[in-house]
Amino acid sequence: MELSDSESDGRFTVAFLGPLGTYTHEAAYKRFADHAHYLERKTIADVFSSLSPSVPLGVVPQENSTFGSVIETCNALRGSHPGFVRGEVLLKIDHCLLVRKGVKLDEIRKVMSHEQALGQCQEFLATHLPLATLEKSTSTAAAARALLDNPPECAAICSQICATLFQGLEVLRQGIQGETMNFTRFYVVAHSRETVMPFRHPLDGKALVRISAPKLPSKSSSTPRSIVQLLDSLRLDVTFIDRRPSVSLEPFHDVYFVGVCNLVDEPGRSGEDLWSSWTSEVDEAAERVRQMGGDIDVLGVW
Amino acid sequence: MELSDSESDGRFTVAFLGPLGTYTHEAAYKRFADHAHYLERKTIADVFSSLSPSVPLGVVPQENSTFGSVIETCNALRGSHPGFVRGEVLLKIDHCLLVRKGVKLDEIRKVMSHEQALGQCQEFLATHLPLATLEKSTSTAAAARALLDNPPECAAICSQICATLFQGLEVLRQGIQGETMNFTRFYVVAHSRETVMPFRHPLDGKALVRISAPKLPSKSSSTPRSIVQLLDSLRLDVTFIDRRPSVSLEPFHDVYFVGVCNLVDEPGRSGEDLWSSWTSEVDEAAERVRQMGGDIDVLGVW
């Protein structure tokens, strides 16, 4: 039903880490507003696996300024067809402590939230709720909704909007994250590299590549080269380097997710031509890495 | 009392992520056997903060081959005096599903463990216990002990040794980790760089440095240099690169933990002279990074 709606009103479908009321929902809406249908998914892996010609785009959290990279997103990007990153959205995060109406701070025995939010609020939790049990949930909004099925001495950490989405809940404390400046960056992921973007947006001049860690060189062999040589041969500005175990069965074999950007041309331009030209530049960088004996995939250009 | 014991019998004290029966305990024992007193600590941060002249050494998990780096250890190493890494221990991990005697698999409603162990067993959990609530505990052994205070329909993921440490528990399933080859690497951390190691051990020819991510260079400024240039100027073999948000208030400012090794000389040698010579080599590499305008600290040599 949703797809035919989508076809009839000209809107495209965007999958996001749901339910309604998550920060990812907020980020997706910030980017696509009323131009899109929003399709809630239970996990980050579900967002990736729901990408298809009829669900061309998805939005997932990538990194928080306090707590670091989102491991589920890294893990999804280790797969063989993880989709193709075509954009990013930056959002300021303000966490609230949500409870059933009337519950007081000293009555709380359990705090539920996504592990990222629990991590971001660990200072508040250690100071004000040192004895509370912490329980991971699939999203901040799922934690809010779970308050209704739990005893009253529970709390959820989530966005303020959840207090209006679910009846009988109220905000007990606001802005409980550790750092005053707390931002999360989200990726806009397309079904494939060839997906035509339904929504024109200025080019950021960024890209994401995945490089398989070479085995350490020994005195006797000249290839494969070290990860530093491979990074160097990109000849692009590297904005971050993230390491995860690879999905291979070999223990301690890693893949690196490397963010790069184009500083020569200023960002903020738009149009498919500019995107194609920046894509070619990234492809050429990847080819240089391959010529050094490196194993590299381009996972996104935006 | 423990310290005077330690003085009288010539044994030194090693703090570890407790309680008794954790994999960290097993790793510490693998390295120091009966030469040490073992001091259990509740968290990885507690192990670091208990280091002192009378508790000269600690053992903490650093990385698992399936689940990746241990974030609490990375975070502790971001501080200003985190101790100094003087060794590593590699341990094969075999996770068990522990329950109160007589409890069957289909009765389990909640599974408790350290988040690393929950992550390592996620495939088993998704297949056999898809409806069970997952609860993070401070350690695998704490989860085992908590079985005694919880309703019978709970399980813990932990080492097999826990079934003998706590009465009334039994192993329901063994080897439930996702990958057949599951290893964890542990760091041996000394109170300071000057701590005299009480236990002679062959030199591994490894080191750990922390490099502050430079701001991205722009066309107009030549310094600070990019992270790739800084890594390159180490002129050492890089075994891994891990990124964490720095403890500064600036959003998205990172530090990198970089493992390096010495491939020119074969590992397996011992003695303070060899350690001093390898230390000098690492110090010279750090000095090269500083001359490039980089901010670097040597966090360990072993």
Coordinates of C-alpha atoms in Angstrom, one line a residue:
Chain A
M1 CA 0.0 0.0 0.0
E2 CA 2.7 2.4 1.0
L3 CA 4.6 1.9 -2.3
S4 CA 1.6 2.6 -4.4
D5 CA 1.0 5.7 -2.3
S6 CA 4.5 6.6 -2.9
E7 CA 4.1 6.2 -6.6
S8 CA 0.9 8.2 -6.8
D9 CA 2.0 11.2 -4.8
G10 CA 5.5 11.4 -6.3
R11 CA 7.1 11.0 -2.9
F12 CA 10.0 8.5 -2.5
T13 CA 10.5 6.2 0.5
V14 CA 13.2 6.6 3.1
A15 CA 13.9 3.8 5.6
F16 CA 15.2 4.8 9.0
L17 CA 16.1 3.3 12.4
G18 CA 12.7 3.6 14.1
P19 CA 10.3 3.7 15.7
L20 CA 8.9 7.2 15.1
G21 CA 10.6 9.7 17.4
T22 CA 14.2 8.5 17.1
Y23 CA 17.0 10.9 16.4
T24 CA 17.4 9.1 13.1
H25 CA 13.8 10.0 12.3
E26 CA 14.6 13.6 13.2
A27 CA 17.7 13.6 11.0
A28 CA 15.9 12.0 8.0
Y29 CA 13.1 14.6 8.3
K30 CA 15.7 17.4 8.5
R31 CA 17.0 16.2 5.1
F32 CA 13.9 15.2 3.2
A33 CA 11.0 17.0 5.1
D34 CA 7.6 16.3 3.5
H35 CA 9.2 15.1 0.2
A36 CA 9.4 11.5 1.5
H37 CA 7.5 8.7 3.0
Y38 CA 9.2 7.4 6.1
L39 CA 9.5 3.7 6.7
E40 CA 10.5 2.7 10.3
R41 CA 12.9 -0.3 10.7
K42 CA 13.8 -2.0 14.0
T43 CA 17.6 -2.2 13.6
I44 CA 20.3 -0.6 11.6
A45 CA 20.8 -3.9 9.8
D46 CA 17.1 -3.8 8.8
V47 CA 17.5 -0.4 7.3
F48 CA 20.3 -1.7 5.1
S49 CA 18.5 -4.8 4.1
S50 CA 15.3 -3.0 3.2
L51 CA 17.0 -0.9 0.5
S52 CA 15.6 -1.8 -2.9
P53 CA 14.4 0.0 -6.1
S54 CA 11.1 0.8 -4.2
V55 CA 12.9 1.9 -1.0
P56 CA 15.8 3.8 -2.6
L57 CA 17.1 5.5 0.5
G58 CA 17.8 4.9 4.2
V59 CA 19.1 7.0 7.1
V60 CA 21.4 5.5 9.8
P61 CA 23.5 7.0 12.6
Q62 CA 27.2 6.9 11.8
E63 CA 29.1 8.7 14.6
N64 CA 28.5 10.6 17.8
S65 CA 30.9 13.4 18.9
T66 CA 31.1 12.0 22.5
F67 CA 30.7 8.3 22.2
G68 CA 32.3 7.6 18.8
S69 CA 31.4 5.5 15.8
V70 CA 28.2 3.4 15.7
I71 CA 29.4 -0.2 15.6
E72 CA 26.3 -1.6 14.0
T73 CA 26.7 0.8 11.0
C74 CA 30.4 -0.1 10.6
N75 CA 29.4 -3.8 10.8
A76 CA 26.7 -3.4 8.1
L77 CA 29.2 -1.7 5.9
R78 CA 31.5 -4.7 6.1
G79 CA 29.0 -6.8 4.0
S80 CA 29.3 -7.3 0.2
H81 CA 26.3 -5.1 -0.9
P82 CA 25.8 -2.6 1.9
G83 CA 24.3 0.1 -0.3
F84 CA 26.1 3.3 -1.2
V85 CA 26.4 6.4 1.0
R86 CA 25.1 9.5 -0.8
G87 CA 25.0 12.0 1.9
E88 CA 25.3 13.0 5.6
V89 CA 23.2 14.9 8.1
L90 CA 24.5 16.5 11.3
L91 CA 22.2 16.8 14.3
K92 CA 22.6 18.3 17.7
I93 CA 21.5 15.8 20.4
D94 CA 19.7 16.8 23.5
H95 CA 18.9 13.7 25.7
C96 CA 16.0 13.7 28.1
L97 CA 15.2 11.4 31.1
L98 CA 11.6 10.3 30.4
V99 CA 9.4 8.6 33.0
R100 CA 5.7 7.8 33.6
K101 CA 3.9 10.9 34.9
G102 CA 4.6 11.5 38.6
V103 CA 7.7 9.2 39.0
K104 CA 10.5 10.9 40.9
L105 CA 14.2 10.5 40.4
D106 CA 14.9 8.6 43.6
E107 CA 12.3 6.0 42.6
I108 CA 14.0 4.9 39.4
R109 CA 15.5 1.4 39.5
K110 CA 16.1 0.8 35.8
V111 CA 17.2 3.0 32.9
M112 CA 16.6 1.9 29.3
S113 CA 18.0 3.3 26.1
H114 CA 20.1 2.6 23.0
E115 CA 23.6 1.8 24.1
Q116 CA 25.0 5.0 22.5
A117 CA 22.6 7.2 24.6
L118 CA 23.5 5.2 27.8
G119 CA 27.1 5.9 27.0
Q120 CA 26.6 9.6 26.3
C121 CA 24.8 10.0 29.7
Q122 CA 27.1 7.8 31.8
E123 CA 28.2 10.7 33.9
F124 CA 24.6 11.7 34.8
L125 CA 23.7 8.1 35.5
A126 CA 26.8 7.5 37.7
T127 CA 26.1 10.7 39.7
H128 CA 22.3 10.6 40.0
L129 CA 21.3 6.9 39.5
P130 CA 24.4 4.9 40.5
L131 CA 22.3 1.9 41.6
A132 CA 20.0 1.7 38.6
T133 CA 20.2 -1.2 36.2
L134 CA 21.0 -0.2 32.6
E135 CA 19.2 -2.0 29.9
K136 CA 20.0 -1.7 26.2
S137 CA 17.2 -1.2 23.7
T138 CA 17.1 -1.2 20.0
S139 CA 16.5 2.6 19.9
T140 CA 15.9 5.6 22.1
A141 CA 12.3 5.7 21.1
A142 CA 11.8 1.9 21.7
A143 CA 13.0 2.6 25.3
A144 CA 10.4 5.3 25.7
R145 CA 7.6 3.1 24.4
A146 CA 8.8 0.3 26.7
L147 CA 8.1 2.5 29.7
L148 CA 4.4 1.7 29.2
D149 CA 4.9 -2.0 29.6
N150 CA 7.3 -1.8 32.6
P151 CA 6.8 -1.1 36.3
P152 CA 6.7 2.6 37.1
E153 CA 10.3 2.7 38.6
C154 CA 11.8 2.7 35.1
A155 CA 13.1 5.6 33.0
A156 CA 14.1 6.0 29.3
I157 CA 16.8 8.2 27.8
C158 CA 15.4 9.6 24.5
S159 CA 14.5 12.7 22.5
Q160 CA 12.0 15.2 23.9
I161 CA 9.6 14.4 21.1
C162 CA 8.9 11.0 22.6
A163 CA 7.0 12.7 25.5
T164 CA 4.4 13.8 23.0
L165 CA 4.4 10.6 20.9
F166 CA 3.5 8.3 23.8
Q167 CA 0.7 9.2 26.3
G168 CA 1.3 9.2 30.0
L169 CA 5.0 10.0 29.9
E170 CA 6.8 13.2 31.0
V171 CA 10.3 14.6 30.8
L172 CA 12.0 14.5 34.2
R173 CA 15.4 15.9 33.3
Q174 CA 16.6 17.5 30.1
G175 CA 20.1 17.8 28.5
I176 CA 21.6 15.0 30.6
Q177 CA 24.3 14.1 28.1
G178 CA 27.9 14.5 29.4
E179 CA 29.3 16.9 27.0
T180 CA 27.5 20.2 26.4
M181 CA 28.2 19.9 22.7
N182 CA 26.8 16.6 21.6
F183 CA 26.3 16.0 17.8
T184 CA 25.5 12.9 15.8
R185 CA 26.3 12.5 12.2
F186 CA 24.0 10.3 10.0
Y187 CA 24.5 8.7 6.7
V188 CA 22.0 8.8 3.8
V189 CA 22.4 5.4 2.1
A190 CA 21.1 4.7 -1.4
H191 CA 20.1 1.2 -2.7
S192 CA 23.1 1.2 -5.1
R193 CA 25.7 3.4 -6.6
E194 CA 23.5 3.9 -9.6
T195 CA 20.4 5.0 -7.7
V196 CA 19.3 8.4 -9.0
M197 CA 18.9 10.8 -6.1
P198 CA 15.3 12.0 -6.0
F199 CA 16.3 15.2 -4.2
R200 CA 19.0 17.6 -5.3
H201 CA 21.4 18.6 -2.6
P202 CA 24.7 20.5 -2.7
L203 CA 27.8 18.3 -3.0
D204 CA 29.8 17.9 0.2
G205 CA 32.9 16.7 -1.5
K206 CA 33.2 13.7 0.8
A207 CA 33.6 10.0 0.3
L208 CA 33.9 6.7 2.2
V209 CA 36.2 3.8 1.3
R210 CA 36.8 0.5 2.9
I211 CA 40.4 -0.9 2.8
S212 CA 41.3 -4.4 3.9
A213 CA 44.2 -4.4 6.3
P214 CA 47.2 -5.9 4.6
K215 CA 49.2 -8.5 6.5
L216 CA 52.2 -7.0 8.1
P217 CA 55.1 -6.9 5.7
S218 CA 58.1 -9.0 6.7
K219 CA 61.7 -8.5 5.7
S220 CA 61.4 -11.2 3.0
S221 CA 58.2 -10.0 1.1
S222 CA 57.6 -6.6 -0.4
T223 CA 53.8 -7.0 -0.8
P224 CA 51.2 -6.5 0.5
R225 CA 52.0 -3.0 1.7
S226 CA 51.3 -1.6 5.1
I227 CA 48.0 0.3 5.8
V228 CA 49.9 3.6 6.1
Q229 CA 51.3 3.2 2.6
L230 CA 47.8 2.4 1.3
L231 CA 46.4 5.5 3.0
D232 CA 49.2 7.6 1.6
S233 CA 48.6 6.4 -1.9
L234 CA 45.0 7.6 -1.8
R235 CA 46.5 11.1 -2.1
L236 CA 43.2 12.5 -0.7
D237 CA 42.6 14.3 2.6
V238 CA 41.7 11.7 5.2
T239 CA 39.1 12.9 7.7
F240 CA 38.9 9.7 9.8
I241 CA 40.1 6.1 10.0
D242 CA 37.9 3.5 11.7
R243 CA 39.0 -0.1 12.3
R244 CA 36.7 -3.2 12.6
P245 CA 37.4 -6.9 12.6
S246 CA 36.7 -8.2 9.1
V247 CA 34.0 -10.8 8.5
S248 CA 36.6 -13.3 7.4
L249 CA 37.3 -16.3 9.7
E250 CA 40.9 -15.2 10.2
P251 CA 41.4 -13.9 13.8
F252 CA 42.6 -10.3 14.0
H253 CA 42.1 -9.5 10.3
D254 CA 40.7 -6.0 10.1
V255 CA 39.0 -3.7 7.6
Y256 CA 39.5 0.1 7.8
F257 CA 36.7 2.6 7.0
V258 CA 38.3 5.7 5.7
G259 CA 36.6 9.0 5.3
V260 CA 38.1 11.3 2.7
C261 CA 37.3 14.8 1.5
N262 CA 38.1 17.1 -1.4
L263 CA 39.6 20.3 -0.1
V264 CA 40.7 21.7 -3.4
D265 CA 37.2 22.5 -4.5
E266 CA 34.9 24.2 -2.0
P267 CA 31.9 22.2 -1.0
G268 CA 28.4 23.5 -1.4
R269 CA 28.1 23.0 -5.2
S270 CA 25.3 20.8 -6.7
G271 CA 24.4 18.9 -9.8
E272 CA 25.1 15.4 -11.2
D273 CA 28.2 16.7 -13.2
L274 CA 30.0 17.7 -10.1
W275 CA 29.1 14.5 -8.4
S276 CA 30.4 12.5 -11.4
S277 CA 33.7 14.4 -11.5
W278 CA 34.3 13.9 -7.7
T279 CA 33.3 10.2 -8.1
S280 CA 36.0 9.8 -10.8
E281 CA 38.6 11.4 -8.6
V282 CA 37.7 8.9 -5.8
D283 CA 37.8 6.0 -8.2
E284 CA 41.2 7.0 -9.4
A285 CA 42.4 7.2 -5.8
A286 CA 41.1 3.6 -5.3
E287 CA 42.9 2.5 -8.4
R288 CA 46.2 3.8 -7.0
V289 CA 45.6 1.7 -3.8
R290 CA 44.9 -1.4 -5.9
Q291 CA 48.1 -0.8 -7.9
M292 CA 50.0 -0.9 -4.5
G293 CA 48.5 -4.3 -3.9
G294 CA 45.7 -3.0 -1.7
D295 CA 42.1 -4.3 -1.5
I296 CA 39.7 -1.3 -1.5
D297 CA 36.0 -0.6 -2.2
V298 CA 34.4 2.8 -2.6
L299 CA 31.3 2.8 -0.3
G300 CA 30.1 6.3 -0.8
V301 CA 30.5 9.6 -2.6
W302 CA 28.5 12.7 -1.7
Chain B
M1 CA 46.9 -6.6 54.9
E2 CA 47.4 -7.7 51.3
L3 CA 50.2 -5.4 50.8
S4 CA 52.2 -6.5 53.8
D5 CA 51.6 -10.1 52.7
S6 CA 52.9 -9.1 49.3
E7 CA 56.0 -7.6 50.9
S8 CA 56.7 -10.6 53.1
D9 CA 56.4 -13.3 50.5
G10 CA 58.1 -11.5 47.7
R11 CA 55.1 -11.6 45.5
F12 CA 53.9 -8.4 43.7
T13 CA 50.3 -7.3 43.2
V14 CA 48.4 -7.4 39.9
A15 CA 45.0 -5.7 39.6
F16 CA 42.6 -7.2 37.1
L17 CA 39.0 -6.7 35.8
G18 CA 37.3 -9.0 38.3
P19 CA 35.6 -10.7 40.0
L20 CA 37.5 -14.0 40.2
G21 CA 36.8 -16.2 37.2
T22 CA 36.8 -13.5 34.4
Y23 CA 38.8 -14.1 31.3
T24 CA 41.0 -11.2 32.4
H25 CA 41.8 -13.2 35.6
E26 CA 42.7 -16.2 33.4
A27 CA 45.0 -14.0 31.2
A28 CA 46.7 -12.5 34.3
Y29 CA 47.3 -15.9 35.7
K30 CA 48.6 -17.1 32.3
R31 CA 51.3 -14.4 32.5
F32 CA 52.2 -14.3 36.3
A33 CA 50.9 -17.7 37.7
D34 CA 51.7 -18.0 41.4
H35 CA 54.3 -15.2 41.4
A36 CA 51.6 -12.5 42.0
H37 CA 48.8 -11.6 44.3
Y38 CA 45.7 -10.9 42.3
L39 CA 43.5 -7.9 43.2
E40 CA 40.1 -7.9 41.7
R41 CA 38.6 -4.6 40.5
K42 CA 35.0 -3.9 39.4
T43 CA 35.7 -1.9 36.2
I44 CA 38.5 -1.4 33.7
A45 CA 38.7 2.2 34.9
D46 CA 39.2 0.9 38.5
V47 CA 42.1 -1.3 37.3
F48 CA 43.8 1.8 35.9
S49 CA 43.1 4.0 38.9
S50 CA 44.3 1.4 41.4
L51 CA 47.8 1.4 39.8
S52 CA 50.4 2.7 42.4
P53 CA 53.8 1.8 43.7
S54 CA 52.2 -0.9 45.8
V55 CA 50.0 -2.2 43.0
P56 CA 52.6 -1.9 40.2
L57 CA 50.7 -3.9 37.5
G58 CA 47.2 -4.4 36.1
V59 CA 45.7 -6.5 33.3
V60 CA 42.8 -5.3 31.1
P61 CA 41.2 -6.6 27.9
Q62 CA 42.3 -4.7 24.8
E63 CA 40.8 -6.3 21.8
N64 CA 38.7 -9.3 20.7
S65 CA 39.1 -10.9 17.3
T66 CA 35.4 -11.0 16.6
F67 CA 34.0 -7.9 18.4
G68 CA 36.9 -5.5 18.1
S69 CA 38.5 -3.0 20.5
V70 CA 37.4 -2.7 24.1
I71 CA 36.1 0.8 24.3
E72 CA 36.5 1.2 28.1
T73 CA 40.3 0.5 27.7
C74 CA 40.6 3.0 24.8
N75 CA 38.7 5.5 26.9
A76 CA 41.0 5.0 30.0
L77 CA 44.0 5.4 27.7
R78 CA 42.7 8.9 26.7
G79 CA 43.5 10.2 30.2
S80 CA 46.6 12.1 31.2
H81 CA 48.2 9.4 33.4
P82 CA 46.8 6.1 32.2
G83 CA 49.8 4.0 33.2
F84 CA 52.2 2.5 30.8
V85 CA 51.6 -0.7 28.7
R86 CA 54.4 -3.2 29.3
G87 CA 53.1 -6.4 27.8
E88 CA 50.3 -8.3 26.2
V89 CA 48.6 -11.7 26.7
L90 CA 46.7 -13.6 24.0
L91 CA 43.9 -15.9 25.2
K92 CA 41.5 -18.2 23.3
I93 CA 38.0 -17.5 24.4
D94 CA 35.4 -20.3 24.9
H95 CA 32.0 -18.9 26.0
C96 CA 29.6 -21.0 28.0
L97 CA 25.9 -20.4 28.7
L98 CA 25.6 -20.8 32.4
V99 CA 22.3 -21.4 34.3
R100 CA 21.0 -22.5 37.7
K101 CA 21.1 -26.3 37.9
G102 CA 18.1 -27.8 36.0
V103 CA 17.1 -24.8 34.0
K104 CA 16.3 -25.6 30.3
L105 CA 17.1 -23.5 27.3
D106 CA 13.5 -22.7 26.5
E107 CA 12.9 -21.4 30.0
I108 CA 15.5 -18.6 29.7
R109 CA 14.0 -15.1 29.6
K110 CA 17.1 -13.0 30.3
V111 CA 20.8 -13.3 29.4
M112 CA 23.4 -11.4 31.3
S113 CA 27.0 -10.8 30.4
H114 CA 29.7 -8.2 29.6
E115 CA 28.7 -6.4 26.4
Q116 CA 31.7 -7.9 24.6
A117 CA 30.5 -11.4 25.3
L118 CA 26.9 -10.6 24.4
G119 CA 28.3 -9.2 21.1
Q120 CA 30.4 -12.3 20.5
C121 CA 27.5 -14.6 21.0
Q122 CA 24.9 -12.6 19.1
E123 CA 24.3 -15.3 16.5
F124 CA 23.7 -18.0 19.1
L125 CA 21.4 -15.6 21.0
A126 CA 19.4 -14.6 17.8
T127 CA 18.9 -18.2 16.8
H128 CA 18.3 -19.9 20.2
L129 CA 17.0 -17.1 22.4
P130 CA 15.5 -14.5 20.1
L131 CA 13.0 -13.3 22.8
A132 CA 15.4 -13.1 25.7
T133 CA 16.2 -9.7 27.2
L134 CA 19.9 -8.9 27.1
E135 CA 21.4 -7.2 30.1
K136 CA 24.9 -5.8 30.3
S137 CA 27.0 -6.5 33.4
T138 CA 30.4 -5.2 34.5
S139 CA 32.1 -8.6 33.7
T140 CA 31.3 -12.1 32.5
A141 CA 31.9 -13.5 36.1
A142 CA 29.6 -10.8 37.6
A143 CA 26.9 -12.1 35.3
A144 CA 27.5 -15.6 36.6
R145 CA 27.3 -14.5 40.2
A146 CA 24.2 -12.5 39.5
L147 CA 22.4 -15.8 38.5
L148 CA 22.1 -16.5 42.3
D149 CA 20.2 -13.3 43.0
N150 CA 17.9 -13.5 39.9
P151 CA 14.8 -15.6 39.1
P152 CA 15.7 -19.1 37.6
E153 CA 14.8 -18.1 34.1
C154 CA 18.1 -16.2 33.7
A155 CA 21.4 -17.2 32.0
A156 CA 24.9 -15.8 32.0
I157 CA 27.6 -16.0 29.3
C158 CA 31.0 -16.6 30.9
S159 CA 34.0 -18.8 31.2
Q160 CA 33.6 -22.4 32.2
I161 CA 35.5 -21.8 35.4
C162 CA 32.5 -19.9 36.8
A163 CA 30.5 -23.1 37.1
T164 CA 33.0 -24.3 39.7
L165 CA 33.4 -20.9 41.5
F166 CA 29.7 -20.4 42.2
Q167 CA 27.6 -23.2 43.8
G168 CA 24.4 -24.3 42.2
L169 CA 25.2 -23.4 38.6
E170 CA 25.9 -25.5 35.6
V171 CA 27.0 -25.2 32.0
L172 CA 24.0 -25.5 29.6
R173 CA 25.9 -24.9 26.3
Q174 CA 29.6 -24.6 25.5
G175 CA 31.5 -22.7 22.8
I176 CA 28.5 -20.5 21.9
Q177 CA 30.7 -17.7 20.4
G178 CA 30.0 -16.9 16.7
E179 CA 33.4 -17.4 15.2
T180 CA 35.2 -20.7 15.9
M181 CA 38.4 -18.8 16.4
N182 CA 37.8 -16.3 19.1
F183 CA 40.8 -14.7 20.8
T184 CA 41.1 -11.8 23.2
R185 CA 44.3 -9.8 23.6
F186 CA 45.0 -8.3 27.0
Y187 CA 47.3 -5.5 28.0
V188 CA 49.7 -5.7 31.0
V189 CA 49.7 -2.1 32.3
A190 CA 52.4 -0.8 34.7
H191 CA 52.0 2.1 37.2
S192 CA 54.4 4.2 35.2
R193 CA 57.0 4.1 32.5
E194 CA 59.7 3.8 35.3
T195 CA 58.1 0.8 37.0
V196 CA 60.7 -1.9 37.3
M197 CA 59.1 -5.1 36.0
P198 CA 59.2 -7.8 38.7
F199 CA 59.0 -10.6 36.1
R200 CA 61.4 -11.0 33.2
H201 CA 59.7 -11.7 29.9
P202 CA 60.9 -11.9 26.3
L203 CA 60.6 -8.6 24.4
D204 CA 57.7 -8.5 21.9
G205 CA 59.1 -5.6 20.0
K206 CA 55.7 -3.7 20.2
A207 CA 54.6 -0.3 21.3
L208 CA 51.5 1.8 21.6
V209 CA 51.3 5.5 20.8
R210 CA 48.5 8.1 21.0
I211 CA 48.3 10.7 18.3
S212 CA 45.9 13.7 18.5
A213 CA 44.1 14.1 15.1
P214 CA 45.3 17.3 13.5
K215 CA 42.6 19.6 12.2
L216 CA 42.2 19.1 8.5
P217 CA 44.7 21.2 6.5
S218 CA 43.2 23.9 4.3
K219 CA 44.8 25.3 1.2
S220 CA 46.0 28.4 3.1
S221 CA 47.8 26.7 6.0
S222 CA 50.6 24.2 5.8
T223 CA 50.4 23.0 9.5
P224 CA 49.1 21.0 11.3
R225 CA 49.7 18.0 9.0
S226 CA 47.1 15.3 8.2
I227 CA 46.9 12.1 10.3
V228 CA 48.3 10.1 7.4
Q229 CA 51.5 12.2 7.2
L230 CA 51.9 11.8 10.9
L231 CA 51.6 8.0 10.7
D232 CA 54.0 8.0 7.8
S233 CA 56.6 10.0 9.8
L234 CA 56.6 7.4 12.5
R235 CA 58.6 5.2 10.1
L236 CA 57.6 2.1 12.1
D237 CA 55.4 -0.8 11.1
V238 CA 51.8 0.1 12.0
T239 CA 49.8 -3.0 13.3
F240 CA 46.5 -1.1 14.0
I241 CA 44.9 2.3 14.1
D242 CA 42.0 2.9 16.5
R243 CA 40.0 6.2 16.7
R244 CA 38.2 7.5 19.7
P245 CA 36.7 11.0 20.4
S246 CA 39.2 13.0 22.5
V247 CA 38.3 14.1 26.0
S248 CA 38.4 17.8 24.8
L249 CA 35.1 19.7 24.6
E250 CA 35.5 20.2 20.8
P251 CA 32.9 18.1 18.9
F252 CA 34.4 15.5 16.6
H253 CA 38.0 16.0 17.7
D254 CA 39.7 12.6 17.8
V255 CA 42.6 10.8 19.2
Y256 CA 44.2 7.8 17.4
F257 CA 45.7 4.8 19.2
V258 CA 48.4 3.4 17.0
G259 CA 50.0 0.0 17.5
V260 CA 53.5 -0.3 16.1
C261 CA 56.0 -3.1 16.0
N262 CA 59.7 -3.7 15.2
L263 CA 60.1 -6.1 12.4
V264 CA 63.8 -5.6 11.8
D265 CA 64.8 -7.4 15.0
E266 CA 63.0 -10.6 15.7
P267 CA 60.9 -10.7 18.9
G268 CA 61.5 -13.2 21.7
R269 CA 64.6 -11.6 23.2
S270 CA 64.7 -10.4 26.8
G271 CA 66.5 -8.1 29.2
E272 CA 66.3 -4.4 30.1
D273 CA 69.0 -3.4 27.6
L274 CA 66.9 -4.6 24.7
W275 CA 63.8 -2.9 26.1
S276 CA 65.8 0.4 26.5
S277 CA 67.0 0.2 22.9
W278 CA 63.5 -0.4 21.5
T279 CA 62.2 2.3 23.8
S280 CA 64.7 4.8 22.3
E281 CA 63.6 3.8 18.8
V282 CA 60.0 4.5 19.7
D283 CA 60.9 7.8 21.3
E284 CA 62.8 8.9 18.2
A285 CA 59.7 8.0 16.1
A286 CA 57.5 10.1 18.4
E287 CA 60.0 13.0 18.1
R288 CA 59.7 12.9 14.3
V289 CA 55.9 13.2 14.6
R290 CA 56.4 16.2 16.9
Q291 CA 58.7 17.8 14.4
M292 CA 55.9 17.5 11.8
G293 CA 53.7 19.5 14.2
G294 CA 51.9 16.4 15.6
D295 CA 50.8 15.9 19.2
I296 CA 51.9 12.4 20.3
D297 CA 52.4 10.4 23.5
V298 CA 54.1 7.0 24.0
L299 CA 51.7 4.9 26.0
G300 CA 53.6 1.6 26.1
V301 CA 56.6 -0.4 25.0
W302 CA 57.0 -4.1 25.4

